[in-house]
mmCIF file with all atom_site columns, C-alpha atoms in Angstrom:
data_model
loop_
_atom_site.group_PDB
_atom_site.id
_atom_site.type_symbol
_atom_site.label_atom_id
_atom_site.label_alt_id
_atom_site.label_comp_id
_atom_site.label_asym_id
_atom_site.label_entity_id
_atom_site.label_seq_id
_atom_site.pdbx_PDB_ins_code
_atom_site.Cartn_x
_atom_site.Cartn_y
_atom_site.Cartn_z
_atom_site.occupancy
_atom_site.B_iso_or_equiv
_atom_site.pdbx_formal_charge
_atom_site.auth_seq_id
_atom_site.auth_comp_id
_atom_site.auth_asym_id
_atom_site.auth_atom_id
_atom_site.pdbx_PDB_model_num
ATOM 1   C CA . UNK A 1 1   ? -6.972 62.747 -35.265 1.00 79.00 ? 1   UNK A CA 1
ATOM 2   C CA . UNK A 1 2   ? -4.366 59.994 -34.961 1.00 84.00 ? 2   UNK A CA 1
ATOM 3   C CA . UNK A 1 3   ? -3.745 57.787 -31.929 1.00 91.00 ? 3   UNK A CA 1
ATOM 4   C CA . UNK A 1 4   ? -0.460 55.913 -31.618 1.00 95.00 ? 4   UNK A CA 1
ATOM 5   C CA . UNK A 1 5   ? 0.430  52.843 -29.542 1.00 96.00 ? 5   UNK A CA 1
ATOM 6   C CA . UNK A 1 6   ? 4.009  51.549 -29.415 1.00 97.00 ? 6   UNK A CA 1
ATOM 7   C CA . UNK A 1 7   ? 5.077  47.996 -28.613 1.00 97.00 ? 7   UNK A CA 1
ATOM 8   C CA . UNK A 1 8   ? 8.087  45.728 -28.926 1.00 97.00 ? 8   UNK A CA 1
ATOM 9   C CA . UNK A 1 9   ? 10.398 47.205 -26.340 1.00 97.00 ? 9   UNK A CA 1
ATOM 10  C CA . UNK A 1 10  ? 12.158 45.132 -23.734 1.00 97.00 ? 10  UNK A CA 1
ATOM 11  C CA . UNK A 1 11  ? 15.452 44.018 -22.255 1.00 98.00 ? 11  UNK A CA 1
ATOM 12  C CA . UNK A 1 12  ? 18.154 42.917 -24.679 1.00 98.00 ? 12  UNK A CA 1
ATOM 13  C CA . UNK A 1 13  ? 21.876 42.243 -24.426 1.00 98.00 ? 13  UNK A CA 1
ATOM 14  C CA . UNK A 1 14  ? 24.397 44.477 -26.144 1.00 98.00 ? 14  UNK A CA 1
ATOM 15  C CA . UNK A 1 15  ? 24.706 43.505 -29.798 1.00 97.00 ? 15  UNK A CA 1
ATOM 16  C CA . UNK A 1 16  ? 21.138 42.288 -29.947 1.00 97.00 ? 16  UNK A CA 1
ATOM 17  C CA . UNK A 1 17  ? 18.168 43.497 -31.973 1.00 98.00 ? 17  UNK A CA 1
ATOM 18  C CA . UNK A 1 18  ? 14.621 44.626 -31.407 1.00 98.00 ? 18  UNK A CA 1
ATOM 19  C CA . UNK A 1 19  ? 11.779 45.607 -33.697 1.00 98.00 ? 19  UNK A CA 1
ATOM 20  C CA . UNK A 1 20  ? 9.469  48.277 -32.373 1.00 98.00 ? 20  UNK A CA 1
ATOM 21  C CA . UNK A 1 21  ? 5.976  48.703 -33.743 1.00 98.00 ? 21  UNK A CA 1
ATOM 22  C CA . UNK A 1 22  ? 3.674  51.688 -33.703 1.00 96.00 ? 22  UNK A CA 1
ATOM 23  C CA . UNK A 1 23  ? 0.022  50.990 -34.402 1.00 94.00 ? 23  UNK A CA 1
ATOM 24  C CA . UNK A 1 24  ? -1.989 53.983 -35.480 1.00 91.00 ? 24  UNK A CA 1
ATOM 25  C CA . UNK A 1 25  ? -5.702 54.626 -35.529 1.00 88.00 ? 25  UNK A CA 1
ATOM 26  C CA . UNK A 1 26  ? -7.320 57.190 -37.759 1.00 77.00 ? 26  UNK A CA 1
ATOM 27  C CA . UNK A 1 27  ? -8.398 57.159 -41.357 1.00 65.00 ? 27  UNK A CA 1
ATOM 28  C CA . UNK A 1 28  ? -5.655 59.530 -42.489 1.00 70.00 ? 28  UNK A CA 1
ATOM 29  C CA . UNK A 1 29  ? -2.696 57.539 -41.150 1.00 68.00 ? 29  UNK A CA 1
ATOM 30  C CA . UNK A 1 30  ? -1.382 56.715 -44.591 1.00 70.00 ? 30  UNK A CA 1
ATOM 31  C CA . UNK A 1 31  ? -0.909 60.396 -45.420 1.00 74.00 ? 31  UNK A CA 1
ATOM 32  C CA . UNK A 1 32  ? 1.071  61.227 -42.295 1.00 81.00 ? 32  UNK A CA 1
ATOM 33  C CA . UNK A 1 33  ? 4.814  61.404 -42.134 1.00 87.00 ? 33  UNK A CA 1
ATOM 34  C CA . UNK A 1 34  ? 5.940  59.346 -39.141 1.00 91.00 ? 34  UNK A CA 1
ATOM 35  C CA . UNK A 1 35  ? 8.916  59.563 -36.842 1.00 94.00 ? 35  UNK A CA 1
ATOM 36  C CA . UNK A 1 36  ? 10.626 57.813 -33.949 1.00 97.00 ? 36  UNK A CA 1
ATOM 37  C CA . UNK A 1 37  ? 12.310 59.570 -31.063 1.00 97.00 ? 37  UNK A CA 1
ATOM 38  C CA . UNK A 1 38  ? 13.957 58.365 -27.884 1.00 98.00 ? 38  UNK A CA 1
ATOM 39  C CA . UNK A 1 39  ? 14.501 59.840 -24.463 1.00 98.00 ? 39  UNK A CA 1
ATOM 40  C CA . UNK A 1 40  ? 16.965 58.611 -21.882 1.00 97.00 ? 40  UNK A CA 1
ATOM 41  C CA . UNK A 1 41  ? 16.685 59.614 -18.208 1.00 93.00 ? 41  UNK A CA 1
ATOM 42  C CA . UNK A 1 42  ? 17.843 63.171 -17.676 1.00 95.00 ? 42  UNK A CA 1
ATOM 43  C CA . UNK A 1 43  ? 18.227 63.834 -21.392 1.00 96.00 ? 43  UNK A CA 1
ATOM 44  C CA . UNK A 1 44  ? 16.182 65.623 -24.032 1.00 96.00 ? 44  UNK A CA 1
ATOM 45  C CA . UNK A 1 45  ? 13.998 63.777 -26.503 1.00 96.00 ? 45  UNK A CA 1
ATOM 46  C CA . UNK A 1 46  ? 16.191 62.829 -29.461 1.00 96.00 ? 46  UNK A CA 1
ATOM 47  C CA . UNK A 1 47  ? 15.307 62.198 -33.109 1.00 96.00 ? 47  UNK A CA 1
ATOM 48  C CA . UNK A 1 48  ? 15.973 58.655 -34.330 1.00 97.00 ? 48  UNK A CA 1
ATOM 49  C CA . UNK A 1 49  ? 14.293 58.215 -37.724 1.00 96.00 ? 49  UNK A CA 1
ATOM 50  C CA . UNK A 1 50  ? 11.382 59.341 -39.875 1.00 95.00 ? 50  UNK A CA 1
ATOM 51  C CA . UNK A 1 51  ? 9.558  58.241 -42.998 1.00 92.00 ? 51  UNK A CA 1
ATOM 52  C CA . UNK A 1 52  ? 7.402  60.126 -45.505 1.00 87.00 ? 52  UNK A CA 1
ATOM 53  C CA . UNK A 1 53  ? 4.231  58.969 -47.178 1.00 75.00 ? 53  UNK A CA 1
ATOM 54  C CA . UNK A 1 54  ? 4.607  58.426 -50.879 1.00 63.00 ? 54  UNK A CA 1
ATOM 55  C CA . UNK A 1 55  ? 1.193  57.143 -51.862 1.00 62.00 ? 55  UNK A CA 1
ATOM 56  C CA . UNK A 1 56  ? 2.197  53.490 -51.938 1.00 61.00 ? 56  UNK A CA 1
ATOM 57  C CA . UNK A 1 57  ? 1.572  50.859 -49.306 1.00 63.00 ? 57  UNK A CA 1
ATOM 58  C CA . UNK A 1 58  ? 5.063  50.732 -47.853 1.00 61.00 ? 58  UNK A CA 1
ATOM 59  C CA . UNK A 1 59  ? 7.460  52.984 -49.713 1.00 67.00 ? 59  UNK A CA 1
ATOM 60  C CA . UNK A 1 60  ? 8.523  56.360 -48.368 1.00 77.00 ? 60  UNK A CA 1
ATOM 61  C CA . UNK A 1 61  ? 11.640 58.481 -48.163 1.00 86.00 ? 61  UNK A CA 1
ATOM 62  C CA . UNK A 1 62  ? 13.495 57.815 -44.933 1.00 90.00 ? 62  UNK A CA 1
ATOM 63  C CA . UNK A 1 63  ? 15.615 59.989 -42.652 1.00 92.00 ? 63  UNK A CA 1
ATOM 64  C CA . UNK A 1 64  ? 17.971 58.912 -39.895 1.00 94.00 ? 64  UNK A CA 1
ATOM 65  C CA . UNK A 1 65  ? 19.902 60.451 -37.056 1.00 92.00 ? 65  UNK A CA 1
ATOM 66  C CA . UNK A 1 66  ? 23.609 60.311 -37.698 1.00 86.00 ? 66  UNK A CA 1
ATOM 67  C CA . UNK A 1 67  ? 24.265 58.679 -34.352 1.00 83.00 ? 67  UNK A CA 1
ATOM 68  C CA . UNK A 1 68  ? 22.233 55.597 -35.232 1.00 85.00 ? 68  UNK A CA 1
ATOM 69  C CA . UNK A 1 69  ? 22.555 55.423 -39.001 1.00 80.00 ? 69  UNK A CA 1
ATOM 70  C CA . UNK A 1 70  ? 23.486 51.940 -40.121 1.00 91.00 ? 70  UNK A CA 1
ATOM 71  C CA . UNK A 1 71  ? 21.992 50.352 -37.021 1.00 96.00 ? 71  UNK A CA 1
ATOM 72  C CA . UNK A 1 72  ? 18.387 51.417 -37.413 1.00 97.00 ? 72  UNK A CA 1
ATOM 73  C CA . UNK A 1 73  ? 15.757 51.019 -40.116 1.00 96.00 ? 73  UNK A CA 1
ATOM 74  C CA . UNK A 1 74  ? 12.311 52.610 -40.301 1.00 95.00 ? 74  UNK A CA 1
ATOM 75  C CA . UNK A 1 75  ? 9.501  51.218 -42.420 1.00 92.00 ? 75  UNK A CA 1
ATOM 76  C CA . UNK A 1 76  ? 5.740  51.438 -42.667 1.00 89.00 ? 76  UNK A CA 1
ATOM 77  C CA . UNK A 1 77  ? 2.803  49.349 -43.802 1.00 87.00 ? 77  UNK A CA 1
ATOM 78  C CA . UNK A 1 78  ? -0.145 51.592 -44.559 1.00 83.00 ? 78  UNK A CA 1
ATOM 79  C CA . UNK A 1 79  ? -2.474 48.626 -45.008 1.00 84.00 ? 79  UNK A CA 1
ATOM 80  C CA . UNK A 1 80  ? -1.782 47.717 -41.379 1.00 88.00 ? 80  UNK A CA 1
ATOM 81  C CA . UNK A 1 81  ? -1.625 51.323 -40.114 1.00 87.00 ? 81  UNK A CA 1
ATOM 82  C CA . UNK A 1 82  ? 1.735  50.482 -38.610 1.00 91.00 ? 82  UNK A CA 1
ATOM 83  C CA . UNK A 1 83  ? 5.225  51.944 -38.637 1.00 93.00 ? 83  UNK A CA 1
ATOM 84  C CA . UNK A 1 84  ? 8.235  49.904 -37.545 1.00 96.00 ? 84  UNK A CA 1
ATOM 85  C CA . UNK A 1 85  ? 11.671 50.658 -36.152 1.00 98.00 ? 85  UNK A CA 1
ATOM 86  C CA . UNK A 1 86  ? 14.274 47.924 -36.476 1.00 98.00 ? 86  UNK A CA 1
ATOM 87  C CA . UNK A 1 87  ? 17.126 48.359 -34.008 1.00 98.00 ? 87  UNK A CA 1
ATOM 88  C CA . UNK A 1 88  ? 20.315 46.354 -34.581 1.00 97.00 ? 88  UNK A CA 1
ATOM 89  C CA . UNK A 1 89  ? 23.699 46.086 -32.870 1.00 97.00 ? 89  UNK A CA 1
ATOM 90  C CA . UNK A 1 90  ? 22.231 47.683 -29.784 1.00 97.00 ? 90  UNK A CA 1
ATOM 91  C CA . UNK A 1 91  ? 24.498 49.356 -27.242 1.00 96.00 ? 91  UNK A CA 1
ATOM 92  C CA . UNK A 1 92  ? 23.879 50.172 -23.565 1.00 96.00 ? 92  UNK A CA 1
ATOM 93  C CA . UNK A 1 93  ? 23.719 53.861 -24.527 1.00 95.00 ? 93  UNK A CA 1
ATOM 94  C CA . UNK A 1 94  ? 20.672 53.077 -26.677 1.00 96.00 ? 94  UNK A CA 1
ATOM 95  C CA . UNK A 1 95  ? 18.703 52.486 -23.477 1.00 97.00 ? 95  UNK A CA 1
ATOM 96  C CA . UNK A 1 96  ? 15.756 54.885 -23.514 1.00 98.00 ? 96  UNK A CA 1
ATOM 97  C CA . UNK A 1 97  ? 12.022 55.202 -23.910 1.00 98.00 ? 97  UNK A CA 1
ATOM 98  C CA . UNK A 1 98  ? 11.269 55.125 -27.623 1.00 98.00 ? 98  UNK A CA 1
ATOM 99  C CA . UNK A 1 99  ? 8.355  57.206 -28.891 1.00 98.00 ? 99  UNK A CA 1
ATOM 100 C CA . UNK A 1 100 ? 6.411  57.118 -32.115 1.00 97.00 ? 100 UNK A CA 1
ATOM 101 C CA . UNK A 1 101 ? 5.157  60.429 -33.512 1.00 95.00 ? 101 UNK A CA 1
ATOM 102 C CA . UNK A 1 102 ? 3.051  61.579 -36.462 1.00 92.00 ? 102 UNK A CA 1
ATOM 103 C CA . UNK A 1 103 ? 2.917  64.681 -38.590 1.00 86.00 ? 103 UNK A CA 1
ATOM 104 C CA . UNK A 1 104 ? 6.425  65.461 -39.776 1.00 84.00 ? 104 UNK A CA 1
ATOM 105 C CA . UNK A 1 105 ? 9.796  64.112 -40.832 1.00 81.00 ? 105 UNK A CA 1
ATOM 106 C CA . UNK A 1 106 ? 11.583 66.831 -38.925 1.00 86.00 ? 106 UNK A CA 1
ATOM 107 C CA . UNK A 1 107 ? 14.190 66.362 -36.232 1.00 90.00 ? 107 UNK A CA 1
ATOM 108 C CA . UNK A 1 108 ? 12.519 68.529 -33.637 1.00 92.00 ? 108 UNK A CA 1
ATOM 109 C CA . UNK A 1 109 ? 9.762  67.101 -31.392 1.00 94.00 ? 109 UNK A CA 1
ATOM 110 C CA . UNK A 1 110 ? 7.885  70.383 -31.755 1.00 94.00 ? 110 UNK A CA 1
ATOM 111 C CA . UNK A 1 111 ? 7.237  69.604 -35.421 1.00 92.00 ? 111 UNK A CA 1
ATOM 112 C CA . UNK A 1 112 ? 5.062  66.587 -34.634 1.00 93.00 ? 112 UNK A CA 1
ATOM 113 C CA . UNK A 1 113 ? 1.345  66.641 -33.949 1.00 91.00 ? 113 UNK A CA 1
ATOM 114 C CA . UNK A 1 114 ? 0.674  63.291 -32.279 1.00 93.00 ? 114 UNK A CA 1
ATOM 115 C CA . UNK A 1 115 ? 2.648  61.074 -29.878 1.00 96.00 ? 115 UNK A CA 1
ATOM 116 C CA . UNK A 1 116 ? 2.426  57.582 -28.482 1.00 97.00 ? 116 UNK A CA 1
ATOM 117 C CA . UNK A 1 117 ? 3.005  56.707 -24.842 1.00 97.00 ? 117 UNK A CA 1
ATOM 118 C CA . UNK A 1 118 ? 6.441  55.212 -25.485 1.00 97.00 ? 118 UNK A CA 1
ATOM 119 C CA . UNK A 1 119 ? 8.028  51.789 -25.109 1.00 98.00 ? 119 UNK A CA 1
ATOM 120 C CA . UNK A 1 120 ? 11.062 51.082 -22.913 1.00 98.00 ? 120 UNK A CA 1
ATOM 121 C CA . UNK A 1 121 ? 14.220 49.656 -24.487 1.00 98.00 ? 121 UNK A CA 1
ATOM 122 C CA . UNK A 1 122 ? 16.908 48.525 -22.069 1.00 98.00 ? 122 UNK A CA 1
ATOM 123 C CA . UNK A 1 123 ? 20.254 47.252 -23.328 1.00 98.00 ? 123 UNK A CA 1
ATOM 124 C CA . UNK A 1 124 ? 22.452 45.398 -20.872 1.00 97.00 ? 124 UNK A CA 1
ATOM 125 C CA . UNK A 1 125 ? 26.218 45.224 -21.188 1.00 93.00 ? 125 UNK A CA 1
#
């Protein structure tokens, strides 16, 4: 069982940056692949990034959505049971609730086993 709690969202101006954190509980966190999704009002939940577990403290193969590649970076620290999402050069269209998920590196929400409650990111123009 893994429980996930996101933080770090907020209001930022276009061009700004945010770092989202996802704190996980559960002894097997380090073995889980982790992902980030986002969902804007009236839209489907959308894949943002994912990271595998490689056995080391922080290293893992990463995957990104094409729409955000170059502006987003996912990382993890297994010693802290935390996965991060660095968002740069934010645009108003990045406004959404961002969710952390565990269990896969896939691009479909159905592939993930556990979800956090989400953190709101609002980008003003």
